[in-house]
mmCIF file of N, CA and C in Angstrom:
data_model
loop_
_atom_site.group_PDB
_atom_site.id
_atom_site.type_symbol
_atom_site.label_atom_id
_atom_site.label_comp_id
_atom_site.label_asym_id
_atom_site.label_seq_id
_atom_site.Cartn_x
_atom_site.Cartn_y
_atom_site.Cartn_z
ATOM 1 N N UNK A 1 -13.627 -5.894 12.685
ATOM 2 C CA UNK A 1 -13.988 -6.477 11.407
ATOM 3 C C UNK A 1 -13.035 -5.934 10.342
ATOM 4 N N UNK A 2 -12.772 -7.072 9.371
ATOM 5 C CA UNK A 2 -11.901 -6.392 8.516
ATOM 6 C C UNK A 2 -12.230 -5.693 7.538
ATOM 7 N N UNK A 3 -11.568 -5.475 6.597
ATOM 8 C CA UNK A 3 -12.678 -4.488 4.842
ATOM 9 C C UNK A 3 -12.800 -5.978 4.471
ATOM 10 N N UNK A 4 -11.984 -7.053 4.182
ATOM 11 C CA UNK A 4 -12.260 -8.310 3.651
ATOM 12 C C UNK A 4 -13.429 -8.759 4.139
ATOM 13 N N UNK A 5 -14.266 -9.303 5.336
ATOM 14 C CA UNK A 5 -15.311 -9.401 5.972
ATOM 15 C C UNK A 5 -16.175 -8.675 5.834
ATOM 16 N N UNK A 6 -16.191 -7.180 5.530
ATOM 17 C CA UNK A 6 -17.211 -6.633 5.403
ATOM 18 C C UNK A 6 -17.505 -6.331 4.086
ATOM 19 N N UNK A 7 -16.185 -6.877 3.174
ATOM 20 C CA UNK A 7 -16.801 -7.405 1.883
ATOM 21 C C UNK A 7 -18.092 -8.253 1.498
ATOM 22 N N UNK A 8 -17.107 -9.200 1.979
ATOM 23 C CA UNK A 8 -17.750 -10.362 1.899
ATOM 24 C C UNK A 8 -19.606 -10.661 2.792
ATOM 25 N N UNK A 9 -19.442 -9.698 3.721
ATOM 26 C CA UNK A 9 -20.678 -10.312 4.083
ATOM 27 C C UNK A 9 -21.647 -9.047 3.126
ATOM 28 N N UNK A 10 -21.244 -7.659 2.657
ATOM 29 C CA UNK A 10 -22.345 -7.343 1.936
ATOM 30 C C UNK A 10 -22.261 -8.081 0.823
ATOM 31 N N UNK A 11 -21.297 -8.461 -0.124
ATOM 32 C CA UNK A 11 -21.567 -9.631 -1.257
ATOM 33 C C UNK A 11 -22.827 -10.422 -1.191
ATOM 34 N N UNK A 12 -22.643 -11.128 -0.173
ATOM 35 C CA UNK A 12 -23.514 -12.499 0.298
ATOM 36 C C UNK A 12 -25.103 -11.899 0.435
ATOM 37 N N UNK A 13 -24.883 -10.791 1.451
ATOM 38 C CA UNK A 13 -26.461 -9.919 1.063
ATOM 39 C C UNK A 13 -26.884 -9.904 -0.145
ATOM 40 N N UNK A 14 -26.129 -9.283 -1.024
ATOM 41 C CA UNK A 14 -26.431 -8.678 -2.231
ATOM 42 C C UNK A 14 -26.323 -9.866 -3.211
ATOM 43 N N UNK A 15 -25.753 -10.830 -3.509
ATOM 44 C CA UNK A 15 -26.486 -12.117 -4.086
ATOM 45 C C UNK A 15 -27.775 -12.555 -3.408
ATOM 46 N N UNK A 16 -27.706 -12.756 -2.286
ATOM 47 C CA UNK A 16 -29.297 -12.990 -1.926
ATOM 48 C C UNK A 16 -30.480 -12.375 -2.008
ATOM 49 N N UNK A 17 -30.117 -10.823 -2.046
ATOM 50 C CA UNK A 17 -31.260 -9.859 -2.451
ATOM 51 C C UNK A 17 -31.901 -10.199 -3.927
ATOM 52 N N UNK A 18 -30.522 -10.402 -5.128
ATOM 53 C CA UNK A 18 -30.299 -10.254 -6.395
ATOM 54 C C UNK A 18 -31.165 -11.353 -7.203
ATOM 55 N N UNK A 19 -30.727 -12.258 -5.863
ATOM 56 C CA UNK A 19 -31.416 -13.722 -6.282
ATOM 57 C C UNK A 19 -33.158 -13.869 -6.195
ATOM 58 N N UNK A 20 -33.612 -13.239 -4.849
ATOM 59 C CA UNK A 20 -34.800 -12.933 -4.565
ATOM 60 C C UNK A 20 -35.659 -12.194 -5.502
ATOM 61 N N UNK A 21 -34.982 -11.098 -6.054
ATOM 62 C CA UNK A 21 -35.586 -10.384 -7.097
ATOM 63 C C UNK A 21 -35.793 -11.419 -8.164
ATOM 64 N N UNK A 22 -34.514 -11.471 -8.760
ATOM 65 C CA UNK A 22 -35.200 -12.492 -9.835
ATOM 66 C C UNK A 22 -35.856 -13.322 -10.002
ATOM 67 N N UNK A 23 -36.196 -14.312 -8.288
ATOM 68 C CA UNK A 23 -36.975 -15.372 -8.605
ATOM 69 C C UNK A 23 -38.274 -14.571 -8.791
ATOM 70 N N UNK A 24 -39.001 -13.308 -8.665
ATOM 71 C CA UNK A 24 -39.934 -12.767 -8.242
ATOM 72 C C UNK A 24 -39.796 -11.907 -9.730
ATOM 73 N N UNK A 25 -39.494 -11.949 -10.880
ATOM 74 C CA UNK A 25 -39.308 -11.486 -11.892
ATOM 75 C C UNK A 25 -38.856 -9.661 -12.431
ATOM 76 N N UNK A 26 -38.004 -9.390 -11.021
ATOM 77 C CA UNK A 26 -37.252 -8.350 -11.185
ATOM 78 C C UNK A 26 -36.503 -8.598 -12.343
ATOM 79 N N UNK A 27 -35.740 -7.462 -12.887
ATOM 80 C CA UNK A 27 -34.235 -7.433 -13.148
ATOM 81 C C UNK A 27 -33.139 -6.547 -12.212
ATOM 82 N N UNK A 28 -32.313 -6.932 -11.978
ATOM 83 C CA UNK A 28 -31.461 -6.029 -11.246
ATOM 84 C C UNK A 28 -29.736 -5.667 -12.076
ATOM 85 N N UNK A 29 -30.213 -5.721 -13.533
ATOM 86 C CA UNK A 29 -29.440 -5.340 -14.326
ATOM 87 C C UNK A 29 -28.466 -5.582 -14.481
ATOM 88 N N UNK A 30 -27.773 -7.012 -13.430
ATOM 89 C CA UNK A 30 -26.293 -7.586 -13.210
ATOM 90 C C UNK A 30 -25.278 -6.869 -12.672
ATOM 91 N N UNK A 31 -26.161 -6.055 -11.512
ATOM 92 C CA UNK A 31 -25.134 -4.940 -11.063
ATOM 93 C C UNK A 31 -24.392 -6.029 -9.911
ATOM 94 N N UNK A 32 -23.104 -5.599 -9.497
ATOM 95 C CA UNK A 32 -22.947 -6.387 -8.466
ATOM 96 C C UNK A 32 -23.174 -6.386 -7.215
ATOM 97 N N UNK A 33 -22.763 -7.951 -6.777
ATOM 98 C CA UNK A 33 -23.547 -7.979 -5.296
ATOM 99 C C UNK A 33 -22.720 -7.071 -4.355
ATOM 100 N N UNK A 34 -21.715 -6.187 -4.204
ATOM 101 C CA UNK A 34 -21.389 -5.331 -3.423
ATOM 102 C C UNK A 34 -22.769 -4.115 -3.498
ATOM 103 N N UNK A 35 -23.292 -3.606 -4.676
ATOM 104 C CA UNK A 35 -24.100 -2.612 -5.081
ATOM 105 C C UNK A 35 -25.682 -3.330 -4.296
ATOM 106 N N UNK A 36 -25.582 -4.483 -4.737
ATOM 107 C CA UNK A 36 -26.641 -5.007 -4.586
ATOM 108 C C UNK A 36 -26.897 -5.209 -3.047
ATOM 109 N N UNK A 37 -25.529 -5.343 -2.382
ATOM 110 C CA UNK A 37 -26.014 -5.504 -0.922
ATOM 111 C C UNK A 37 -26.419 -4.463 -0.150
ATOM 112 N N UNK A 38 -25.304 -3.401 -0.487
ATOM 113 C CA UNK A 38 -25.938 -2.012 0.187
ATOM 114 C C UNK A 38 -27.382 -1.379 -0.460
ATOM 115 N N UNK A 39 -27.780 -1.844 -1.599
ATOM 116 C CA UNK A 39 -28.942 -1.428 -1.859
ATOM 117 C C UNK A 39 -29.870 -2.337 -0.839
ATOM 118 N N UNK A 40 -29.827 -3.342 -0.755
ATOM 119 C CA UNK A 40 -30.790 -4.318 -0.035
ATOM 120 C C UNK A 40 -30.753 -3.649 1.599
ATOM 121 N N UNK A 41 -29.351 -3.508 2.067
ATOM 122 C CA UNK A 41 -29.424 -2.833 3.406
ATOM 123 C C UNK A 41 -30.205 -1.634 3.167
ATOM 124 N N UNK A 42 -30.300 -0.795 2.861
ATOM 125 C CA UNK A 42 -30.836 0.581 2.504
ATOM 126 C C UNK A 42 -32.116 0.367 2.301
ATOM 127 N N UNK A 43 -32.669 -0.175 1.475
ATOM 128 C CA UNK A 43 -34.150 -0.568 0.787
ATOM 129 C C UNK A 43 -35.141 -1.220 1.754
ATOM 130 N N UNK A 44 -34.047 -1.965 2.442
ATOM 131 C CA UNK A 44 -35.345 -2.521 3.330
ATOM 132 C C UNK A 44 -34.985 -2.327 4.848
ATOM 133 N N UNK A 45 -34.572 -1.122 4.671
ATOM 134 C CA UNK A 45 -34.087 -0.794 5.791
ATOM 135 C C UNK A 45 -33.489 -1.730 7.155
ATOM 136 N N UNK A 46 -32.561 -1.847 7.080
ATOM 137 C CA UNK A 46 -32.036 -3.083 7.966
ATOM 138 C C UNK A 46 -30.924 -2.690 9.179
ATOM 139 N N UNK A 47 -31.187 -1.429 9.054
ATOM 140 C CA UNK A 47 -29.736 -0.900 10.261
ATOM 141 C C UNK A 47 -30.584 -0.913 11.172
ATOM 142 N N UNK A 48 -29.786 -1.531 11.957
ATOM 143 C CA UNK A 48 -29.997 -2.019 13.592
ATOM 144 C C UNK A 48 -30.382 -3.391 13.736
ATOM 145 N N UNK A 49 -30.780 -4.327 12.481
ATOM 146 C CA UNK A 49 -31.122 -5.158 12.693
ATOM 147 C C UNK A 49 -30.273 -6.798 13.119
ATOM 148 N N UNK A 50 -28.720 -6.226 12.744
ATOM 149 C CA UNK A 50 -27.873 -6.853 12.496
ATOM 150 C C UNK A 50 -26.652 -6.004 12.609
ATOM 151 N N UNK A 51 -26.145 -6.003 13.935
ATOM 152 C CA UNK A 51 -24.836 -5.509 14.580
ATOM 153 C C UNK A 51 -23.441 -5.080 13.628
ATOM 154 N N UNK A 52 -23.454 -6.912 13.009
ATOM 155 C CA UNK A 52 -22.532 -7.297 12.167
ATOM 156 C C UNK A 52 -22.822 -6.426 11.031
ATOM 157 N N UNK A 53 -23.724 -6.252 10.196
ATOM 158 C CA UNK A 53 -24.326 -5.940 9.171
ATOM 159 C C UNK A 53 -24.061 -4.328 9.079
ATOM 160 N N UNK A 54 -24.352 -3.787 10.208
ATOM 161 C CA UNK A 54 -24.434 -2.256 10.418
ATOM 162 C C UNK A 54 -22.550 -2.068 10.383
ATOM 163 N N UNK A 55 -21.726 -2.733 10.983
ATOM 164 C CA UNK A 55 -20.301 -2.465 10.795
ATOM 165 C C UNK A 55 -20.043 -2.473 9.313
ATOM 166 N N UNK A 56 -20.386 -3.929 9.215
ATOM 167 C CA UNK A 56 -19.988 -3.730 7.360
ATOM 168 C C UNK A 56 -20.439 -2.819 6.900
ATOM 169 N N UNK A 57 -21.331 -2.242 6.733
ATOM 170 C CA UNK A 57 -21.806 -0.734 6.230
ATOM 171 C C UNK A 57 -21.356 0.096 6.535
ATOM 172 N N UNK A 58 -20.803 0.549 7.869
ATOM 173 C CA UNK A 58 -19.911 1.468 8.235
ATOM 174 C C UNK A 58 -18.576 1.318 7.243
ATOM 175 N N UNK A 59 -17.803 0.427 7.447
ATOM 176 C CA UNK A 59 -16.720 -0.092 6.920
ATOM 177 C C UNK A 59 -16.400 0.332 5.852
ATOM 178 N N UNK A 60 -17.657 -0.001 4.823
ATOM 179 C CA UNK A 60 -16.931 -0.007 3.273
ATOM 180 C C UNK A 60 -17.749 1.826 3.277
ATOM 181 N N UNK A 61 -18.881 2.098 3.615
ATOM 182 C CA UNK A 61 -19.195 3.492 3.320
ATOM 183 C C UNK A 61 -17.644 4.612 4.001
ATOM 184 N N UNK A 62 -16.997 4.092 4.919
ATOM 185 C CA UNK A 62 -15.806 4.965 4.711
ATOM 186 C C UNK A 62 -14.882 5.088 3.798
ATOM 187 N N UNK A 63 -14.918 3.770 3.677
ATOM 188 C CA UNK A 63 -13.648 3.255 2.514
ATOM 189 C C UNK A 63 -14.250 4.305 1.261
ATOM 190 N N UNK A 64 -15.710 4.024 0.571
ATOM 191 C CA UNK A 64 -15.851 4.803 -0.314
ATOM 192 C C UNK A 64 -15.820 6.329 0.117
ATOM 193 N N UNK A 65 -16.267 7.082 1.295
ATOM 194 C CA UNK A 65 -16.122 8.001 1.593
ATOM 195 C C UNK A 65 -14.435 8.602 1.223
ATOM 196 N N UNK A 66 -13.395 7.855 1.749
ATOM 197 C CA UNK A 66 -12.111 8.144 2.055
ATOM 198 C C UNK A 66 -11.286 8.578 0.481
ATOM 199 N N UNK A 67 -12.376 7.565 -0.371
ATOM 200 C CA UNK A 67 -11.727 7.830 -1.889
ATOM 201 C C UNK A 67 -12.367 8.454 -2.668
ATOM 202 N N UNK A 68 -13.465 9.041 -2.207
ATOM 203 C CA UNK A 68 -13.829 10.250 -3.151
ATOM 204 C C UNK A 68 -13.306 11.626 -2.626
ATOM 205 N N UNK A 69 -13.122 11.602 -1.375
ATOM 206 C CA UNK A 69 -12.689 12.850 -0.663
ATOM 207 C C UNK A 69 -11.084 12.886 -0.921
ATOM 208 N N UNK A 70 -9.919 11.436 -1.039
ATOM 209 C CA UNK A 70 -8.932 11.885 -2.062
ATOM 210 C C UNK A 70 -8.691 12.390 -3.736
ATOM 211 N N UNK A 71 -9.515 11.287 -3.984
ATOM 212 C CA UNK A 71 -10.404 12.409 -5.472
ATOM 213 C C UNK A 71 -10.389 13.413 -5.646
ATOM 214 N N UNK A 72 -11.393 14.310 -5.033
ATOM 215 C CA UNK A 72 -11.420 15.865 -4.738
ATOM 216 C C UNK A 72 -10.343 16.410 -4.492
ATOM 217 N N UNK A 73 -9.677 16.041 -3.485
ATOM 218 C CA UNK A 73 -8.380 16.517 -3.292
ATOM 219 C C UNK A 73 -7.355 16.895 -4.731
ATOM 220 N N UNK A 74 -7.081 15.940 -5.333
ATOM 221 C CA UNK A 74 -6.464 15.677 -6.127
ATOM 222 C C UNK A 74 -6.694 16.333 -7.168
ATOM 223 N N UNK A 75 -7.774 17.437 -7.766
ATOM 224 C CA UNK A 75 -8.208 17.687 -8.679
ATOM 225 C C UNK A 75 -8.108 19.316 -8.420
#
């Protein structure tokens, strides 16, 4: 899977979560659907439920892993 794909499919989560809330009179403060998807994976707990789903989470949680730990570095 690529980082592009595992963009894109937490996006698509995370508009659909975003969307759900609001029809149900949340606010979700216009955070975006990248934020919004891994919150939705997390919240309703969904690892294991979706193969695909669990990579993309792997995926981008390194990516963010990889750039806070050059961060640190750097400082």
């Amino acid at each position: 899977m690529t980082q592009e794909q595992a963009l894109e499919m937490l996006r698509e989560l995370g508009n659909i979560y975003a969307v759900a809330l609001a029809e149900r009179g949340y606010n979700v403060d216009d955070k975006s659907d990248l934020m919004n998807g891994l919150a939705a994976y997390f919240m309703l707990d969904l690892k294991g439920e979706f193969d695909e789903l669990d990579e993309s989470v792997d995926v981008i949680t390194r990516i963010v892993y990889e750039e806070v730990v050059s961060k640190l570095e750097k400082e």
